[in-house]
Short mmCIF file of C-alpha atoms in Angstrom, two decimals:
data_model
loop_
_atom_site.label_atom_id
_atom_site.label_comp_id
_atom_site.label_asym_id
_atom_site.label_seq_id
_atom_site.Cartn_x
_atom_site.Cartn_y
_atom_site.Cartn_z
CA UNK A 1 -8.47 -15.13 3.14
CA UNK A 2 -10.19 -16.01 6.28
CA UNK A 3 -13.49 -15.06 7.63
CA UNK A 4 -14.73 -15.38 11.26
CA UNK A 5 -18.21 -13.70 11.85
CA UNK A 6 -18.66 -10.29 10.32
CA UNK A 7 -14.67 -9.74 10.36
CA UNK A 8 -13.03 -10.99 7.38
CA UNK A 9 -8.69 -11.29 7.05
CA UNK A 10 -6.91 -10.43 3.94
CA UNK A 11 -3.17 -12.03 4.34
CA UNK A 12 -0.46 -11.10 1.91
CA UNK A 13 1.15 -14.35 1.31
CA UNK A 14 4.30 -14.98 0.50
CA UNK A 15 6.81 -14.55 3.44
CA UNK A 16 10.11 -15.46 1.61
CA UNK A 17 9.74 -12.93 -0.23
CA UNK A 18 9.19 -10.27 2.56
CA UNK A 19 5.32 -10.62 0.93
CA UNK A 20 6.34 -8.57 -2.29
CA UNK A 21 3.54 -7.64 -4.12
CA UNK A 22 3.95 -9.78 -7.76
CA UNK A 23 2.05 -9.13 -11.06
CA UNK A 24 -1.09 -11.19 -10.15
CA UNK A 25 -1.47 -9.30 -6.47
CA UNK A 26 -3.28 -6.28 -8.47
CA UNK A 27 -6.31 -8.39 -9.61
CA UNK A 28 -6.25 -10.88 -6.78
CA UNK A 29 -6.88 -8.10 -3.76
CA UNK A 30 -9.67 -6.61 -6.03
CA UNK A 31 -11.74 -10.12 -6.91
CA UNK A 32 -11.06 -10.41 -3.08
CA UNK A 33 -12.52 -7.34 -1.93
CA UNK A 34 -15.66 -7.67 -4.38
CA UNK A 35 -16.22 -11.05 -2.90
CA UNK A 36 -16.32 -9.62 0.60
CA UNK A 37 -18.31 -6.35 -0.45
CA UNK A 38 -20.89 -8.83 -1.99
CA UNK A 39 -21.51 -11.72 0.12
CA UNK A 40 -23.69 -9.46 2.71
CA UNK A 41 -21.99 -11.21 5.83
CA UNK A 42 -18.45 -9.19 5.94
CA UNK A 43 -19.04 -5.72 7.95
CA UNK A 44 -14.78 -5.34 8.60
CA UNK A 45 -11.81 -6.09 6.86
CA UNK A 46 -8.20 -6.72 8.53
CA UNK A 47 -5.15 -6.77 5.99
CA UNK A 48 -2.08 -8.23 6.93
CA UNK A 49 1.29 -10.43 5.82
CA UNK A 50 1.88 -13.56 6.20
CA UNK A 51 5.13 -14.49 8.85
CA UNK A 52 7.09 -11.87 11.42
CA UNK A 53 9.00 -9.88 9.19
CA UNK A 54 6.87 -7.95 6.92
CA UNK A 55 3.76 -6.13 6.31
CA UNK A 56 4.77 -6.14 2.33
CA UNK A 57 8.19 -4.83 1.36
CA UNK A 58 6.31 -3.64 -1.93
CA UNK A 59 6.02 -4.35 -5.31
CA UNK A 60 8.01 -6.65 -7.01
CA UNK A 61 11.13 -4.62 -8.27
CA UNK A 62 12.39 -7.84 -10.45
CA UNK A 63 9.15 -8.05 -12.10
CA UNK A 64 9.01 -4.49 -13.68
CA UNK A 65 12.08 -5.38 -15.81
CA UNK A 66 9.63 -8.35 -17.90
CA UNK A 67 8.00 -4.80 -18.91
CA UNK A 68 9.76 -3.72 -22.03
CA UNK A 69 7.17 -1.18 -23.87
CA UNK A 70 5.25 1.92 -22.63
CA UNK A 71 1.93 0.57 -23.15
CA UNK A 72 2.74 -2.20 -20.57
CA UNK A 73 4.69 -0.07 -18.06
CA UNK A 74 1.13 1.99 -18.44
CA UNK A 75 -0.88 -1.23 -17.86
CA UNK A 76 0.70 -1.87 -14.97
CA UNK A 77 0.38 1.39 -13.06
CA UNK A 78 -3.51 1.77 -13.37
CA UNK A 79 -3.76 -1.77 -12.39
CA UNK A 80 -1.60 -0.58 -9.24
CA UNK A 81 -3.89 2.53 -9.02
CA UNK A 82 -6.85 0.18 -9.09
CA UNK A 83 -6.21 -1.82 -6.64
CA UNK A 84 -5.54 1.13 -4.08
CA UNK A 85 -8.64 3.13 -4.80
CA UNK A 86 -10.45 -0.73 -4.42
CA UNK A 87 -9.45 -0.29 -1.11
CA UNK A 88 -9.71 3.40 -0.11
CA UNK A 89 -13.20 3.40 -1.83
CA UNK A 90 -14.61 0.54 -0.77
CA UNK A 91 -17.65 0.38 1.77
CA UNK A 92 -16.19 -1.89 3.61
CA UNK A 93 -13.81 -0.65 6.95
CA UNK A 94 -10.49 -1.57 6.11
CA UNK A 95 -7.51 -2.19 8.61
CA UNK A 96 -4.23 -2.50 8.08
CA UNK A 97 -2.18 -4.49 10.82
CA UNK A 98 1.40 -3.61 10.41
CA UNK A 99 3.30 -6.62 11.33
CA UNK A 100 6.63 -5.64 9.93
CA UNK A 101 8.30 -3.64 6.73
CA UNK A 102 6.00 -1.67 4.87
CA UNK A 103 7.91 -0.59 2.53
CA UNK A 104 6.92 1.01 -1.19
CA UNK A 105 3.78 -0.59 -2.44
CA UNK A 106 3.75 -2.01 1.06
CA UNK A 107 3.47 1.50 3.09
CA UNK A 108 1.01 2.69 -0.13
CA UNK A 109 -1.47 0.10 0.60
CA UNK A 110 -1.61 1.02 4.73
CA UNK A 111 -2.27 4.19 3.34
CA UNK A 112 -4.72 3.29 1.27
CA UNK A 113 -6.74 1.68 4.40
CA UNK A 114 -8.86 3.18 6.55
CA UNK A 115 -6.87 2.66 10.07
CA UNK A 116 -3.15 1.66 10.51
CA UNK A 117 -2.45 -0.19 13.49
CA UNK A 118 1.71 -0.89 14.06
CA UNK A 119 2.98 -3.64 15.63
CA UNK A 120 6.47 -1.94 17.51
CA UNK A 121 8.50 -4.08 15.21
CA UNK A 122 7.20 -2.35 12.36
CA UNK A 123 9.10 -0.06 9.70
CA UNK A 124 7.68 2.61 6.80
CA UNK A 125 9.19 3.35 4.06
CA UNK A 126 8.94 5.03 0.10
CA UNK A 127 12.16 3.99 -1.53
CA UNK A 128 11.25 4.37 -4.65
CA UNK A 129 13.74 6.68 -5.46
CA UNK A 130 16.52 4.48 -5.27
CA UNK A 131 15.04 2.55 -8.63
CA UNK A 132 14.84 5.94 -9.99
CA UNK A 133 10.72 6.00 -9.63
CA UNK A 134 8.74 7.66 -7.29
CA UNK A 135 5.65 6.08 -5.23
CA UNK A 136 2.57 7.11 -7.34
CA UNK A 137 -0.09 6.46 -4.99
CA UNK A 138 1.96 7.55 -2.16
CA UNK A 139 2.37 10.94 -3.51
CA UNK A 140 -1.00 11.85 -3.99
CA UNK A 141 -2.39 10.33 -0.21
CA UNK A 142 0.84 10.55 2.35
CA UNK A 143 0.59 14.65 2.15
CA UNK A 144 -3.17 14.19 3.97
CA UNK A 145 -1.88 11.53 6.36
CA UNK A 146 1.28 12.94 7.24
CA UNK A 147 2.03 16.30 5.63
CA UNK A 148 3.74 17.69 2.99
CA UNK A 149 6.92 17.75 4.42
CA UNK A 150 7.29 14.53 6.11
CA UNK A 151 6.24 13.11 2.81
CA UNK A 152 8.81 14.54 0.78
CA UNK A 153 11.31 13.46 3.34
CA UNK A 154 10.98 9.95 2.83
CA UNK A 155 10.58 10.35 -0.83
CA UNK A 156 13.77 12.31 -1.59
CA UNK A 157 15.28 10.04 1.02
CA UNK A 158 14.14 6.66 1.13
CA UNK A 159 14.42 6.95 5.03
CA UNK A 160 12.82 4.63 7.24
CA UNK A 161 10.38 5.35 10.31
CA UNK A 162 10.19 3.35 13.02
CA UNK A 163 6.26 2.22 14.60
CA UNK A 164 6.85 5.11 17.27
CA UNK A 165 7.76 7.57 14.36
CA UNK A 166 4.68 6.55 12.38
CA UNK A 167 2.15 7.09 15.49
CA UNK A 168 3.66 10.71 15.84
CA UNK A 169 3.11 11.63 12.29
CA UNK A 170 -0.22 9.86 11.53
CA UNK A 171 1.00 7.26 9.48
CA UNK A 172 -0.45 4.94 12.19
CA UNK A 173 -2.65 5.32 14.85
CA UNK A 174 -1.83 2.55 16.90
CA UNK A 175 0.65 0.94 17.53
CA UNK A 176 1.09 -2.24 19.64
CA UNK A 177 2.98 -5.13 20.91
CA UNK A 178 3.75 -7.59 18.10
CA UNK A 179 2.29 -10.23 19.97
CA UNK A 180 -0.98 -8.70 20.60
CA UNK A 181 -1.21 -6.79 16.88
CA UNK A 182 -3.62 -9.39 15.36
CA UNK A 183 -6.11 -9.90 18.84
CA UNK A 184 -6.19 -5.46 18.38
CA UNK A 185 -7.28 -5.91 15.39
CA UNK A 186 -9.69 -7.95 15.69
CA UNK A 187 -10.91 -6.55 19.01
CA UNK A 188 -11.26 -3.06 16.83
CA UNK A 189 -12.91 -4.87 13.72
CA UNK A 190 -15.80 -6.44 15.77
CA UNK A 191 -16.09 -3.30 17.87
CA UNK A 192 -16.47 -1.49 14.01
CA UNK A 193 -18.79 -3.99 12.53
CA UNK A 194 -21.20 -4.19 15.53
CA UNK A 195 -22.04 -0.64 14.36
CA UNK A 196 -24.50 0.48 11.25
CA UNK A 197 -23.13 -0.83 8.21
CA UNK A 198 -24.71 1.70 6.17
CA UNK A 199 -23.57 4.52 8.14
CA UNK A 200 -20.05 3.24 8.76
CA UNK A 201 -20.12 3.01 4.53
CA UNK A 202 -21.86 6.87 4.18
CA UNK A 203 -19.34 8.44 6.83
CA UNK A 204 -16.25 6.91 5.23
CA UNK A 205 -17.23 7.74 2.12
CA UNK A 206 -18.29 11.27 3.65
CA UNK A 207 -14.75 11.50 5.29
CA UNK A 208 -13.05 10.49 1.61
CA UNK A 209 -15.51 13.16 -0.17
CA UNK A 210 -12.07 15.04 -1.39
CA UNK A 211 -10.29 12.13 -2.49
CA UNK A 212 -9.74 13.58 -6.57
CA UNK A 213 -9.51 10.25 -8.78
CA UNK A 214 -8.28 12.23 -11.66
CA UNK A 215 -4.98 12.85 -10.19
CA UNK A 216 -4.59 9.19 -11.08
CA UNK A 217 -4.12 9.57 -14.16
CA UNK A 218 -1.25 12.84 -13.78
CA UNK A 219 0.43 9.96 -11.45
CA UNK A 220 0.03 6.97 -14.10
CA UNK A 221 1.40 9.27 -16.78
CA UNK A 222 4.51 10.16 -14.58
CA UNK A 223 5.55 6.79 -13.16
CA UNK A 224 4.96 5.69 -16.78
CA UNK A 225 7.48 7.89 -18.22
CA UNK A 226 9.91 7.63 -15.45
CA UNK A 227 9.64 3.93 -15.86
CA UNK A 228 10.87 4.34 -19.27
CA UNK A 229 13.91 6.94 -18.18
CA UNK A 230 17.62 5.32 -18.07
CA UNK A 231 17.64 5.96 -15.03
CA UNK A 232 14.39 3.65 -13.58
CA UNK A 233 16.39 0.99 -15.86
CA UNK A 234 20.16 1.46 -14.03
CA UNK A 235 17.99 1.33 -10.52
CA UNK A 236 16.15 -1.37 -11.49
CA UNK A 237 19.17 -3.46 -12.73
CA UNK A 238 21.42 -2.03 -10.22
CA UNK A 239 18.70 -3.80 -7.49
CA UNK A 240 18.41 -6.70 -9.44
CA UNK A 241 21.74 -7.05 -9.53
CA UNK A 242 22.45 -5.93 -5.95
CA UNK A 243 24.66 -3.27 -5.97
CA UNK A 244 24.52 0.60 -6.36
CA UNK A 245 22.95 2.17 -9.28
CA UNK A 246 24.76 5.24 -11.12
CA UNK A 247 21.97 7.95 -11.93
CA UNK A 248 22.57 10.12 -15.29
CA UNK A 249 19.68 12.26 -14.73
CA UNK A 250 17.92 10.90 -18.24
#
């Protein structure tokens, strides 16, 4: 994490890995954020990935196989669910600069931030699907970004969208050079944290006024059982294992 003035920089670290999101992420982004929302310096928040390539390409598919019992796979998803509503709640202005795949976890986190600007290289994406799971806080917050439909889309489909593709359908709103992503972001983080602190914290939280935490828990309680379906197991293995998973439909 850097810090430069009033605009702090929240990088997601680990490039060789496409900056998955691993078991300790969860806890790590919210002790980050609390440091930030506390130190009475920080008035804008950037998050990012580390290297060209990605954004995040999500959570750690590899990982959710260490989770053998339901009270784990349960666990898990609220500390996912955490983390997200750490970030759409908090009073801080949060950016997300789109520097390459954000796929899964990835793509839930931009939505979780306040702004999305896209470097053109970027790429979207919900695949959760294909592991036989479904993107639980990507269900609940792509329908207001992007609509109903376009949601379902790349739910049911796994299908990518390109930076252009996001800007039309509100999934970003900018998008950028991917030379130039980082100095945007930082030009737009000043320009936000030069303004009222307290009022930029009242209007987003004015703007979020609808945001219904209780469907957290309808979304925890369905990843949770899908996680323990045959079929999150085959698509889990089966991507583990790098090849093509044969759903059963139990």
């Amino acid at each position: 994490m850097e810090s430069d003035d009033a605009v702090a920089t929240l990088t997601i670290d680990d490039p060789a890995r496409l900056n998955a999101m691993g078991r300790t992420f969860w806890p790590e982004v919210r002790e980050a954020l609390a440091r930030l929302e506390s130190d009475g310096r920080t008035r804008a928040l950037i998050v990012t990935g580390a290297g060209e390539k990605a954004f995040s390409a999500g959570g750690d598919i590899a990982s959710f196989a260490s989770l053998t019992d339901t009270a784990a796979k349960r666990e898990f998803q609220r500390d996912c669910m955490r983390t997200f509503a750490a970030v759409e709640e908090s009073p801080l202005p949060v950016i997300a600069a789109v520097n390459g795949y954000a796929m899964g976890g990835g793509c839930e986190l931009a939505l979780a931030c306040d702004i999305v600007i896209a470097a053109d290289t970027a790429t979207f994406g919900m695949p959760e699907t294909a592991v036989g799971l479904v993107p639980g806080f990507g269900v609940l917050r792509a329908p207001s970004a992007i609509g109903r439909h376009w949601t379902k889309l790349l739910m049911f489909t796994g299908e990518r969208v390109d930076a252009a593709t996001a800007l039309r359908i509100g999934l970003a709103q900018k998008v950028v050079p991917a030379a130039s992503l980082m100095d945007t972001a930082r030009e737009l983080a000043a320009a936000i944290a030069a303004k009222a602190p307290l009022a930029i914290a009242a209007g987003k939280g004015l703007v979020n006024r609808g945001v219904d935490r209780g469907e957290f828990d309808h979304s925890t309680a369905a990843l949770t059982a899908l996680h323990a379906t045959d079929d999150a197991a085959e698509g889990i293995a089966a991507f583990v294992g790098k090849r093509a998973p044969t759903f059963e439909g139990r």
